Amino acid sequence: MSENTPMEPQNLDDELEWLRHDAAALRRPLELAGTTSDQVKALEARAAAGKELAGRFAQFDAAATAGREAPRAWQRGQNVSHEMVPAWLEEHPGTADALGTTWVQSLAAVGLTPPQMAALVRQVQGVRELPEIEPGDIVEGIVAGNGPARTVRVHVDRVPWTSGPDTAVLCDRTGATAVLTSSVRVVLADED
């Protein structure tokens, strides 16, 4: 394929196979025999083939990027079997009740990983109102973020506020902590 020939997106899978074939041929050891002139010609031919392959790959990459289409072999999606789903859900227990095995398989097929699915569930579940909280209450919540789930208790000194669709900010005298709105609960209400 010449450098000026644009690649059609539907040919990406075929072109990937040809690129792999040609790259394998270039990796084979070169047996140099004959005169020095013959050896130089063989090395020049190998270098030219490598340069052509690099140009074809650059064009292939540009076509895949421009069309936002990847060849099937490069797509992130996975075919998740029924046997794999329980292991995924065991690692992310909150996802099981919210999604179920069919949705997990469907989301995996479009490329979502288990942590991304769990984050999606947390975000959707987090869209809710805060309970009534007054300064002086002891409030509990799960810290918002991508790290491991961690519960905090805060003796709030002001009324919490939401900082997004799924997070709320709890403040005490030492600082502010962002927590998942769905996890906020009053542990001990100030009686004064």
Coordinates of N, CA, C and O in Angstrom, one line a residue:
M1 N 0.8 -1.2 0.0 CA 0.0 0.0 0.0 C 0.9 1.2 0.0 O 1.8 1.3 0.8
S2 N 0.7 2.1 -0.9 CA 1.5 3.3 -1.0 C 1.1 4.3 0.1 O 0.0 4.3 0.6
E3 N 2.1 5.3 0.4 CA 1.8 6.2 1.4 C 0.6 7.2 1.1 O 0.0 7.7 2.0
N4 N 0.4 7.4 -0.2 CA -0.7 8.3 -0.6 C -2.1 7.7 -0.7 O -3.0 8.4 -0.9
T5 N -2.2 6.4 -0.6 CA -3.4 5.7 -0.6 C -4.1 5.8 0.7 O -3.6 5.2 1.7
P6 N -5.3 6.4 0.8 CA -6.0 6.5 2.1 C -6.5 5.1 2.4 O -7.0 4.4 1.6
M7 N -6.5 4.7 3.7 CA -7.0 3.4 4.1 C -8.5 3.6 4.6 O -8.8 4.5 5.3
E8 N -9.3 2.7 4.1 CA -10.7 2.7 4.5 C -10.8 2.1 5.9 O -10.2 1.0 6.1
P9 N -11.7 2.6 6.8 CA -11.8 2.0 8.1 C -12.2 0.6 8.1 O -11.8 -0.2 9.0
Q10 N -13.0 0.1 7.1 CA -13.4 -1.3 7.2 C -12.3 -2.2 6.8 O -12.4 -3.4 7.0
N11 N -11.1 -1.7 6.4 CA -10.0 -2.5 6.0 C -9.0 -2.6 7.1 O -7.9 -3.2 7.0
L12 N -9.3 -2.1 8.3 CA -8.3 -2.1 9.4 C -7.9 -3.5 9.9 O -6.8 -3.8 10.1
D13 N -8.9 -4.3 9.9 CA -8.7 -5.7 10.4 C -7.8 -6.4 9.4 O -6.8 -7.1 9.8
D14 N -8.1 -6.3 8.1 CA -7.2 -6.9 7.1 C -5.8 -6.4 7.1 O -4.8 -7.1 7.0
E15 N -5.7 -5.1 7.2 CA -4.4 -4.4 7.2 C -3.6 -4.8 8.4 O -2.4 -5.0 8.3
L16 N -4.2 -5.0 9.5 CA -3.5 -5.4 10.7 C -2.9 -6.8 10.5 O -1.7 -7.1 10.9
E17 N -3.6 -7.7 9.9 CA -3.1 -9.0 9.6 C -1.9 -8.9 8.6 O -0.8 -9.6 8.8
W18 N -2.0 -8.1 7.6 CA -0.8 -7.9 6.7 C 0.4 -7.3 7.4 O 1.5 -7.7 7.2
L19 N 0.1 -6.3 8.3 CA 1.2 -5.7 9.0 C 1.9 -6.7 9.9 O 3.2 -6.8 10.0
R20 N 1.2 -7.6 10.6 CA 1.7 -8.6 11.4 C 2.6 -9.6 10.5 O 3.7 -10.0 10.9
H21 N 2.0 -10.0 9.4 CA 2.7 -10.9 8.5 C 4.1 -10.3 8.0 O 5.1 -11.0 8.0
D22 N 4.0 -9.0 7.6 CA 5.2 -8.4 7.1 C 6.2 -8.1 8.2 O 7.5 -8.2 8.0
A23 N 5.8 -7.8 9.4 CA 6.7 -7.6 10.5 C 7.4 -8.9 10.9 O 8.6 -9.0 11.2
A24 N 6.6 -10.1 10.8 CA 7.2 -11.4 11.1 C 8.3 -11.7 10.1 O 9.4 -12.3 10.4
A25 N 8.0 -11.3 8.8 CA 9.0 -11.6 7.8 C 10.3 -10.8 8.0 O 11.4 -11.3 7.8
L26 N 10.2 -9.5 8.5 CA 11.3 -8.7 8.8 C 12.1 -9.2 10.0 O 13.3 -8.9 10.1
R27 N 11.5 -9.9 10.9 CA 12.2 -10.4 12.1 C 13.0 -11.6 11.8 O 13.9 -12.0 12.6
R28 N 12.7 -12.3 10.7 CA 13.5 -13.5 10.3 C 15.0 -13.1 10.1 O 15.3 -12.1 9.5
P29 N 15.9 -13.9 10.6 CA 17.3 -13.6 10.4 C 17.7 -13.5 8.9 O 17.2 -14.2 8.1
L30 N 18.5 -12.5 8.6 CA 19.0 -12.3 7.2 C 20.2 -13.1 7.0 O 21.2 -12.9 7.7
E31 N 20.2 -14.0 6.0 CA 21.4 -14.7 5.7 C 22.2 -14.0 4.6 O 21.8 -13.9 3.5
L32 N 23.3 -13.5 5.0 CA 24.2 -12.7 4.1 C 25.2 -13.7 3.5 O 25.9 -14.4 4.1
A33 N 25.1 -13.7 2.2 CA 26.1 -14.5 1.4 C 26.5 -13.8 0.1 O 25.8 -12.8 -0.2
G34 N 27.5 -14.2 -0.5 CA 27.9 -13.6 -1.8 C 28.9 -12.5 -1.5 O 29.6 -12.5 -0.4
T35 N 29.1 -11.7 -2.5 CA 30.0 -10.6 -2.4 C 29.6 -9.5 -1.4 O 28.4 -9.5 -1.0
T36 N 30.5 -8.7 -1.1 CA 30.2 -7.5 -0.2 C 29.1 -6.7 -0.9 O 28.2 -6.2 -0.2
S37 N 29.1 -6.5 -2.2 CA 28.1 -5.7 -2.9 C 26.7 -6.4 -2.7 O 25.7 -5.7 -2.5
D38 N 26.7 -7.7 -2.8 CA 25.4 -8.5 -2.7 C 24.9 -8.3 -1.2 O 23.7 -8.2 -1.0
Q39 N 25.7 -8.4 -0.3 CA 25.4 -8.2 1.1 C 24.8 -6.8 1.4 O 23.8 -6.7 2.1
V40 N 25.5 -5.8 0.9 CA 25.0 -4.4 1.0 C 23.6 -4.3 0.4 O 22.7 -3.6 1.0
K41 N 23.4 -4.8 -0.8 CA 22.1 -4.8 -1.4 C 21.0 -5.4 -0.6 O 19.9 -4.9 -0.5
A42 N 21.3 -6.6 0.0 CA 20.4 -7.3 0.9 C 20.0 -6.5 2.1 O 18.9 -6.4 2.5
L43 N 21.0 -5.8 2.7 CA 20.8 -5.0 3.9 C 20.0 -3.8 3.5 O 19.1 -3.3 4.2
E44 N 20.3 -3.2 2.3 CA 19.5 -2.0 1.9 C 18.0 -2.4 1.6 O 17.1 -1.6 1.9
A45 N 17.8 -3.6 1.0 CA 16.4 -4.1 0.8 C 15.7 -4.3 2.1 O 14.5 -3.9 2.2
R46 N 16.4 -4.8 3.1 CA 15.8 -5.0 4.4 C 15.4 -3.7 5.0 O 14.3 -3.5 5.6
A47 N 16.3 -2.7 5.0 CA 16.1 -1.4 5.5 C 14.9 -0.7 4.8 O 14.0 -0.1 5.5
A48 N 14.8 -0.9 3.5 CA 13.7 -0.3 2.7 C 12.4 -0.9 3.1 O 11.4 -0.2 3.3
A49 N 12.4 -2.2 3.3 CA 11.2 -2.9 3.7 C 10.7 -2.5 5.1 O 9.6 -2.3 5.4
G50 N 11.7 -2.3 6.0 CA 11.4 -1.8 7.4 C 10.8 -0.4 7.3 O 9.8 -0.1 8.0
K51 N 11.4 0.4 6.5 CA 10.9 1.8 6.3 C 9.4 1.8 5.8 O 8.6 2.6 6.2
E52 N 9.2 1.0 4.8 CA 7.9 0.9 4.2 C 6.8 0.4 5.3 O 5.7 0.9 5.4
L53 N 7.3 -0.6 6.0 CA 6.4 -1.1 7.1 C 6.1 -0.1 8.1 O 4.9 0.1 8.5
A54 N 7.1 0.7 8.5 CA 6.8 1.8 9.5 C 5.9 2.8 8.9 O 5.0 3.3 9.6
G55 N 6.0 3.2 7.6 CA 5.1 4.1 7.0 C 3.7 3.6 6.9 O 2.7 4.3 7.2
R56 N 3.5 2.3 6.6 CA 2.2 1.7 6.5 C 1.6 1.6 7.9 O 0.4 1.9 8.1
F57 N 2.4 1.3 8.9 CA 1.8 1.3 10.3 C 1.4 2.7 10.7 O 0.3 2.9 11.3
A58 N 2.2 3.8 10.4 CA 1.8 5.1 10.7 C 0.5 5.5 10.1 O -0.4 6.1 10.7
Q59 N 0.3 5.1 8.8 CA -1.0 5.3 8.1 C -2.1 4.5 8.8 O -3.2 5.1 8.9
F60 N -1.9 3.3 9.1 CA -2.8 2.4 9.8 C -3.3 3.1 11.1 O -4.5 3.2 11.4
D61 N -2.3 3.5 11.9 CA -2.6 4.2 13.2 C -3.4 5.4 13.0 O -4.4 5.7 13.7
A62 N -3.1 6.3 12.0 CA -3.8 7.5 11.7 C -5.2 7.2 11.3 O -6.2 7.9 11.7
A63 N -5.4 6.2 10.5 CA -6.8 5.8 10.0 C -7.6 5.3 11.2 O -8.8 5.7 11.4
A64 N -7.0 4.5 12.1 CA -7.8 4.0 13.3 C -8.1 5.1 14.2 O -9.2 5.1 14.8
T65 N -7.2 6.1 14.4 CA -7.4 7.2 15.3 C -8.5 8.2 14.7 O -9.3 8.6 15.4
A66 N -8.3 8.5 13.4 CA -9.2 9.4 12.8 C -10.7 8.9 12.9 O -11.6 9.7 13.1
G67 N -10.9 7.7 12.6 CA -12.2 7.1 12.6 C -12.7 6.6 13.9 O -13.8 6.1 14.1
R68 N -11.8 6.8 14.9 CA -12.0 6.3 16.3 C -12.5 4.8 16.3 O -13.3 4.4 17.0
E69 N -11.9 4.1 15.3 CA -12.2 2.7 15.2 C -10.9 1.9 15.4 O -9.9 2.3 14.8
A70 N -11.0 0.9 16.2 CA -9.8 0.0 16.3 C -10.1 -1.3 15.7 O -11.2 -1.7 15.6
P71 N -9.1 -2.0 15.2 CA -9.3 -3.3 14.7 C -9.8 -4.2 15.8 O -9.6 -3.9 17.0
R72 N -10.6 -5.2 15.5 CA -11.2 -6.1 16.5 C -10.1 -6.6 17.5 O -10.4 -6.7 18.7
A73 N -8.9 -6.9 17.0 CA -7.9 -7.4 17.9 C -7.4 -6.4 19.0 O -6.8 -6.7 20.0
W74 N -7.7 -5.1 18.7 CA -7.2 -4.0 19.7 C -8.3 -3.5 20.5 O -8.1 -2.7 21.4
Q75 N -9.6 -3.9 20.3 CA -10.6 -3.3 21.1 C -10.6 -3.8 22.5 O -10.1 -4.9 22.8
R76 N -11.0 -2.8 23.5 CA -10.9 -3.1 24.9 C -11.9 -4.1 25.4 O -11.8 -4.7 26.4
G77 N -13.0 -4.2 24.6 CA -14.1 -5.0 25.1 C -13.7 -6.5 25.3 O -12.9 -7.0 24.6
Q78 N -14.4 -7.1 26.2 CA -14.1 -8.5 26.5 C -15.4 -9.3 26.4 O -16.4 -8.9 26.7
N79 N -15.2 -10.6 26.0 CA -16.3 -11.5 26.1 C -16.2 -12.2 27.4 O -15.4 -13.0 27.6
V80 N -17.1 -11.8 28.3 CA -17.0 -12.3 29.7 C -18.0 -13.4 29.8 O -19.1 -13.3 29.5
S81 N -17.4 -14.6 30.2 CA -18.3 -15.7 30.4 C -19.0 -15.7 31.7 O -18.7 -14.9 32.6
H82 N -20.1 -16.5 31.8 CA -20.9 -16.6 33.0 C -20.0 -17.0 34.2 O -20.3 -16.6 35.3
E83 N -18.9 -17.7 33.9 CA -18.1 -18.2 35.0 C -17.2 -17.0 35.6 O -16.8 -17.0 36.7
M84 N -16.9 -16.1 34.7 CA -16.0 -15.0 35.1 C -16.7 -13.9 35.9 O -16.2 -13.2 36.8
V85 N -18.0 -13.8 35.7 CA -18.8 -12.7 36.3 C -18.8 -12.8 37.8 O -18.5 -11.8 38.5
P86 N -19.0 -14.0 38.5 CA -19.0 -14.0 39.9 C -17.7 -13.5 40.5 O -17.7 -12.9 41.6
A87 N -16.6 -13.8 39.9 CA -15.3 -13.4 40.4 C -15.1 -11.9 40.3 O -14.6 -11.2 41.3
W88 N -15.6 -11.3 39.3 CA -15.6 -9.8 39.1 C -16.5 -9.2 40.2 O -16.1 -8.2 40.8
L89 N -17.7 -9.7 40.4 CA -18.6 -9.2 41.3 C -18.1 -9.4 42.8 O -18.4 -8.6 43.7
E90 N -17.4 -10.4 43.0 CA -16.8 -10.7 44.4 C -15.8 -9.6 44.7 O -15.8 -9.1 45.9
E91 N -15.1 -9.1 43.7 CA -14.1 -8.0 44.0 C -14.8 -6.7 44.2 O -14.2 -5.8 44.9
H92 N -16.0 -6.5 43.6 CA -16.7 -5.2 43.7 C -18.1 -5.6 44.1 O -19.0 -5.5 43.3
P93 N -18.3 -5.9 45.4 CA -19.7 -6.4 45.9 C -20.8 -5.4 45.6 O -21.9 -5.9 45.3
G94 N -20.6 -4.1 45.7 CA -21.7 -3.2 45.5 C -22.3 -3.3 44.0 O -23.4 -2.9 43.8
T95 N -21.5 -3.7 43.1 CA -21.9 -3.8 41.7 C -22.9 -4.9 41.5 O -23.7 -4.7 40.6
A96 N -22.8 -6.0 42.2 CA -23.6 -7.1 42.0 C -25.1 -6.8 42.1 O -25.9 -7.1 41.2
D97 N -25.5 -6.2 43.2 CA -26.9 -5.9 43.4 C -27.4 -4.8 42.4 O -28.5 -4.9 41.9
A98 N -26.6 -3.9 42.0 CA -27.0 -2.8 41.2 C -27.1 -3.2 39.7 O -28.0 -2.8 39.0
L99 N -26.2 -4.1 39.2 CA -26.1 -4.4 37.8 C -26.6 -5.8 37.5 O -27.4 -6.0 36.5
G100 N -26.1 -6.8 38.2 CA -26.5 -8.2 37.8 C -25.6 -8.6 36.7 O -24.9 -7.9 36.1
T101 N -25.6 -9.9 36.5 CA -24.6 -10.5 35.6 C -24.8 -10.1 34.1 O -23.8 -9.9 33.4
T102 N -26.0 -9.9 33.7 CA -26.2 -9.6 32.3 C -25.6 -8.2 31.9 O -25.0 -8.0 30.9
W103 N -25.9 -7.2 32.8 CA -25.3 -5.9 32.6 C -23.8 -5.9 32.7 O -23.1 -5.2 32.0
V104 N -23.2 -6.7 33.6 CA -21.8 -6.8 33.7 C -21.2 -7.3 32.4 O -20.2 -6.7 31.9
Q105 N -21.8 -8.3 31.8 CA -21.3 -8.8 30.6 C -21.4 -7.8 29.5 O -20.5 -7.6 28.6
S106 N -22.6 -7.1 29.4 CA -22.8 -6.1 28.4 C -21.8 -4.9 28.5 O -21.2 -4.5 27.5
L107 N -21.5 -4.5 29.7 CA -20.6 -3.4 30.0 C -19.2 -3.8 29.7 O -18.4 -3.0 29.2
A108 N -18.8 -5.0 30.0 CA -17.5 -5.5 29.7 C -17.3 -5.6 28.2 O -16.2 -5.3 27.7
A109 N -18.4 -5.9 27.4 CA -18.3 -6.0 26.0 C -18.0 -4.7 25.3 O -17.4 -4.6 24.3
V110 N -18.4 -3.6 26.0 CA -18.1 -2.2 25.4 C -16.8 -1.6 26.0 O -16.5 -0.5 25.7
G111 N -16.1 -2.4 26.9 CA -14.8 -2.0 27.4 C -14.7 -1.5 28.8 O -13.6 -1.2 29.2
L112 N -15.8 -1.5 29.6 CA -15.7 -1.1 31.0 C -15.0 -2.2 31.8 O -15.3 -3.4 31.7
T113 N -14.1 -1.8 32.7 CA -13.5 -2.7 33.6 C -14.3 -2.8 34.9 O -15.1 -1.9 35.1
P114 N -14.1 -3.8 35.7 CA -14.8 -3.9 37.0 C -14.8 -2.6 37.8 O -15.8 -2.1 38.3
P115 N -13.6 -2.0 38.0 CA -13.5 -0.7 38.8 C -14.4 0.4 38.2 O -15.0 1.2 38.9
Q116 N -14.4 0.5 36.9 CA -15.2 1.5 36.2 C -16.7 1.2 36.4 O -17.5 2.2 36.6
M117 N -17.1 0.0 36.4 CA -18.5 -0.4 36.6 C -18.9 0.0 38.1 O -19.9 0.5 38.3
A118 N -18.0 -0.3 39.0 CA -18.2 0.0 40.4 C -18.4 1.5 40.6 O -19.2 2.0 41.3
A119 N -17.5 2.3 39.9 CA -17.6 3.7 40.0 C -18.9 4.3 39.5 O -19.5 5.2 40.0
L120 N -19.3 3.6 38.4 CA -20.6 4.0 37.7 C -21.7 3.8 38.7 O -22.6 4.6 38.9
V121 N -21.7 2.6 39.3 CA -22.8 2.3 40.3 C -22.8 3.3 41.5 O -23.8 3.8 41.9
R122 N -21.6 3.6 42.0 CA -21.5 4.5 43.1 C -22.0 5.9 42.7 O -22.7 6.6 43.5
Q123 N -21.7 6.3 41.5 CA -22.1 7.6 41.0 C -23.6 7.7 40.9 O -24.3 8.6 41.3
V124 N -24.2 6.7 40.3 CA -25.7 6.6 40.1 C -26.4 6.6 41.5 O -27.4 7.3 41.8
Q125 N -25.9 5.7 42.4 CA -26.5 5.6 43.7 C -26.3 6.8 44.6 O -27.1 7.1 45.5
G126 N -25.3 7.6 44.3 CA -25.0 8.8 45.1 C -25.9 9.9 44.8 O -25.9 10.9 45.6
V127 N -26.7 9.9 43.8 CA -27.6 11.0 43.5 C -28.8 10.9 44.4 O -29.8 10.2 44.1
R128 N -28.8 11.6 45.5 CA -29.9 11.6 46.5 C -29.7 12.8 47.4 O -28.6 13.4 47.5
E129 N -30.7 13.0 48.2 CA -30.7 14.2 49.1 C -29.9 13.8 50.4 O -29.9 12.6 50.8
L130 N -29.3 14.8 51.0 CA -28.7 14.6 52.3 C -29.7 14.5 53.4 O -30.8 15.2 53.3
P131 N -29.5 13.7 54.4 CA -30.4 13.7 55.6 C -30.3 15.1 56.3 O -29.3 15.8 56.0
E132 N -31.2 15.3 57.2 CA -31.2 16.6 57.9 C -30.0 16.6 58.9 O -30.0 15.7 59.8
I133 N -29.1 17.5 58.8 CA -27.9 17.5 59.6 C -27.7 18.9 60.2 O -27.8 19.9 59.5
E134 N -27.5 19.0 61.5 CA -27.3 20.2 62.2 C -25.8 20.3 62.7 O -25.2 19.3 63.0
P135 N -25.3 21.5 62.9 CA -24.0 21.6 63.5 C -24.0 20.9 64.9 O -24.9 21.1 65.7
G136 N -22.9 20.2 65.2 CA -22.8 19.4 66.4 C -23.2 18.0 66.3 O -22.8 17.2 67.2
D137 N -23.8 17.6 65.2 CA -24.1 16.2 64.9 C -22.8 15.4 64.6 O -21.9 16.0 64.0
I138 N -22.8 14.1 64.9 CA -21.7 13.2 64.5 C -22.3 12.5 63.3 O -23.3 11.8 63.3
V139 N -21.6 12.7 62.2 CA -22.0 12.2 60.9 C -21.0 11.2 60.3 O -19.8 11.4 60.4
E140 N -21.5 10.1 59.7 CA -20.6 9.1 59.1 C -20.8 9.1 57.6 O -21.9 9.3 57.1
G141 N -19.8 8.8 56.9 CA -19.9 8.6 55.4 C -18.6 8.0 54.9 O -17.6 7.9 55.5
I142 N -18.7 7.5 53.6 CA -17.6 6.8 52.9 C -16.9 7.9 52.1 O -17.5 8.7 51.4
V143 N -15.6 8.0 52.3 CA -14.8 9.0 51.6 C -14.9 8.8 50.1 O -14.8 7.7 49.6
A144 N -15.2 9.9 49.4 CA -15.3 9.9 48.0 C -13.9 9.9 47.3 O -12.9 10.4 47.9
G145 N -13.8 9.2 46.2 CA -12.5 9.1 45.5 C -12.3 7.7 44.9 O -13.2 6.8 45.1
N146 N -11.2 7.5 44.3 CA -10.9 6.3 43.6 C -10.2 5.3 44.5 O -10.0 4.1 44.0
G147 N -9.8 5.6 45.6 CA -9.0 4.7 46.5 C -9.9 3.7 47.1 O -11.1 3.6 46.8
P148 N -9.4 2.9 48.0 CA -10.2 1.9 48.7 C -11.3 2.6 49.6 O -11.1 3.7 50.1
A149 N -12.4 1.9 49.7 CA -13.5 2.5 50.5 C -13.1 2.7 52.0 O -12.5 1.8 52.6
R150 N -13.3 3.9 52.5 CA -12.9 4.2 53.9 C -14.0 5.0 54.5 O -14.4 6.0 53.9
T151 N -14.5 4.6 55.7 CA -15.6 5.3 56.4 C -15.0 6.3 57.4 O -14.0 5.9 58.1
V152 N -15.5 7.5 57.4 CA -15.1 8.5 58.4 C -16.3 8.9 59.2 O -17.4 8.9 58.8
R153 N -16.0 9.4 60.5 CA -17.0 10.0 61.3 C -16.5 11.4 61.6 O -15.3 11.7 61.9
V154 N -17.4 12.4 61.4 CA -17.1 13.8 61.6 C -18.1 14.4 62.5 O -19.3 14.2 62.4
H155 N -17.5 15.2 63.5 CA -18.3 16.0 64.4 C -18.5 17.3 63.7 O -17.7 18.2 63.9
V156 N -19.6 17.5 62.9 CA -19.7 18.6 62.0 C -19.9 19.9 62.8 O -20.6 19.9 63.8
D157 N -19.3 21.0 62.3 CA -19.4 22.3 62.9 C -20.3 23.2 62.0 O -20.5 24.4 62.4
R158 N -20.8 22.7 60.9 CA -21.7 23.5 60.1 C -22.5 22.5 59.3 O -22.2 21.3 59.2
V159 N -23.5 23.0 58.6 CA -24.4 22.2 57.8 C -23.6 21.7 56.5 O -23.0 22.6 55.9
P160 N -23.6 20.4 56.2 CA -22.9 20.0 55.0 C -23.6 20.5 53.7 O -24.7 20.8 53.7
W161 N -22.8 20.5 52.7 CA -23.3 20.9 51.4 C -22.9 19.9 50.3 O -21.9 19.2 50.5
T162 N -23.6 19.9 49.2 CA -23.2 18.9 48.1 C -22.2 19.6 47.2 O -22.3 20.8 47.0
S163 N -21.2 18.8 46.7 CA -20.2 19.4 45.9 C -20.3 18.8 44.5 O -19.3 18.8 43.7
G164 N -21.4 18.1 44.2 CA -21.6 17.4 42.9 C -22.8 16.5 43.0 O -23.4 16.5 44.0
P165 N -23.0 15.8 42.0 CA -24.2 14.9 42.0 C -24.2 13.8 43.0 O -25.2 13.3 43.4
D166 N -22.9 13.4 43.4 CA -22.8 12.3 44.3 C -21.9 12.5 45.5 O -21.6 11.5 46.2
T167 N -21.5 13.7 45.7 CA -20.6 13.9 46.9 C -21.1 15.1 47.8 O -21.8 16.0 47.3
A168 N -20.8 15.0 49.0 CA -21.2 16.0 50.0 C -19.9 16.3 50.8 O -19.0 15.5 50.9
V169 N -19.8 17.5 51.3 CA -18.7 18.0 52.1 C -19.1 18.1 53.6 O -20.0 18.8 53.9
L170 N -18.3 17.3 54.4 CA -18.5 17.4 55.9 C -17.4 18.2 56.5 O -16.2 17.9 56.2
C171 N -17.7 19.2 57.3 CA -16.6 20.0 57.9 C -16.6 19.9 59.4 O -17.7 19.8 60.1
D172 N -15.4 19.9 60.0 CA -15.3 20.0 61.4 C -14.2 21.1 61.6 O -13.8 21.8 60.7
R173 N -13.7 21.2 62.8 CA -12.7 22.3 63.1 C -11.4 22.0 62.4 O -10.6 22.9 62.3
T174 N -11.1 20.8 62.0 CA -9.8 20.5 61.5 C -9.7 20.5 59.9 O -8.7 20.6 59.4
G175 N -10.9 20.5 59.3 CA -10.9 20.5 57.8 C -12.2 20.0 57.2 O -13.2 19.9 57.9
A176 N -12.1 19.8 55.9 CA -13.3 19.3 55.2 C -13.0 18.0 54.5 O -11.9 17.7 54.1
T177 N -14.1 17.1 54.5 CA -13.9 15.8 53.9 C -15.1 15.6 52.9 O -16.2 15.7 53.3
A178 N -14.7 15.2 51.7 CA -15.7 14.8 50.7 C -16.1 13.4 50.9 O -15.3 12.5 50.9
V179 N -17.4 13.1 51.0 CA -18.0 11.8 51.1 C -19.1 11.5 50.1 O -19.6 12.4 49.5
L180 N -19.3 10.2 49.9 CA -20.4 9.9 48.9 C -21.8 10.2 49.6 O -22.0 9.8 50.7
T181 N -22.6 10.9 48.9 CA -23.9 11.4 49.4 C -24.7 10.2 49.9 O -25.4 10.3 50.9
S182 N -24.7 9.1 49.1 CA -25.5 8.0 49.5 C -25.1 7.3 50.8 O -25.9 6.5 51.4
S183 N -23.9 7.5 51.2 CA -23.4 6.9 52.4 C -23.6 7.7 53.7 O -23.3 7.2 54.8
V184 N -24.0 9.0 53.6 CA -24.1 9.9 54.7 C -25.2 9.5 55.6 O -26.4 9.3 55.2
R185 N -24.9 9.4 56.9 CA -25.9 9.1 57.9 C -25.5 9.8 59.2 O -24.4 9.9 59.5
V186 N -26.5 10.2 60.0 CA -26.3 10.8 61.3 C -26.2 9.7 62.3 O -27.0 8.9 62.5
V187 N -25.0 9.7 63.0 CA -24.7 8.6 64.0 C -25.3 9.1 65.3 O -25.9 8.3 66.1
L188 N -25.0 10.4 65.7 CA -25.5 10.9 66.9 C -25.9 12.3 66.7 O -25.1 13.2 66.3
A189 N -27.2 12.6 67.0 CA -27.7 14.0 66.8 C -27.4 14.8 68.0 O -27.5 14.3 69.1
D190 N -27.0 16.1 67.8 CA -26.7 17.0 68.9 C -28.1 17.3 69.6 O -29.0 17.8 68.9
E191 N -28.2 17.1 70.9 CA -29.5 17.3 71.6 C -29.7 18.7 72.0 O -30.8 19.1 72.3
D192 N -28.6 19.5 71.9 CA -28.8 20.9 72.4 C -29.5 21.7 71.4 O -29.2 22.1 70.4

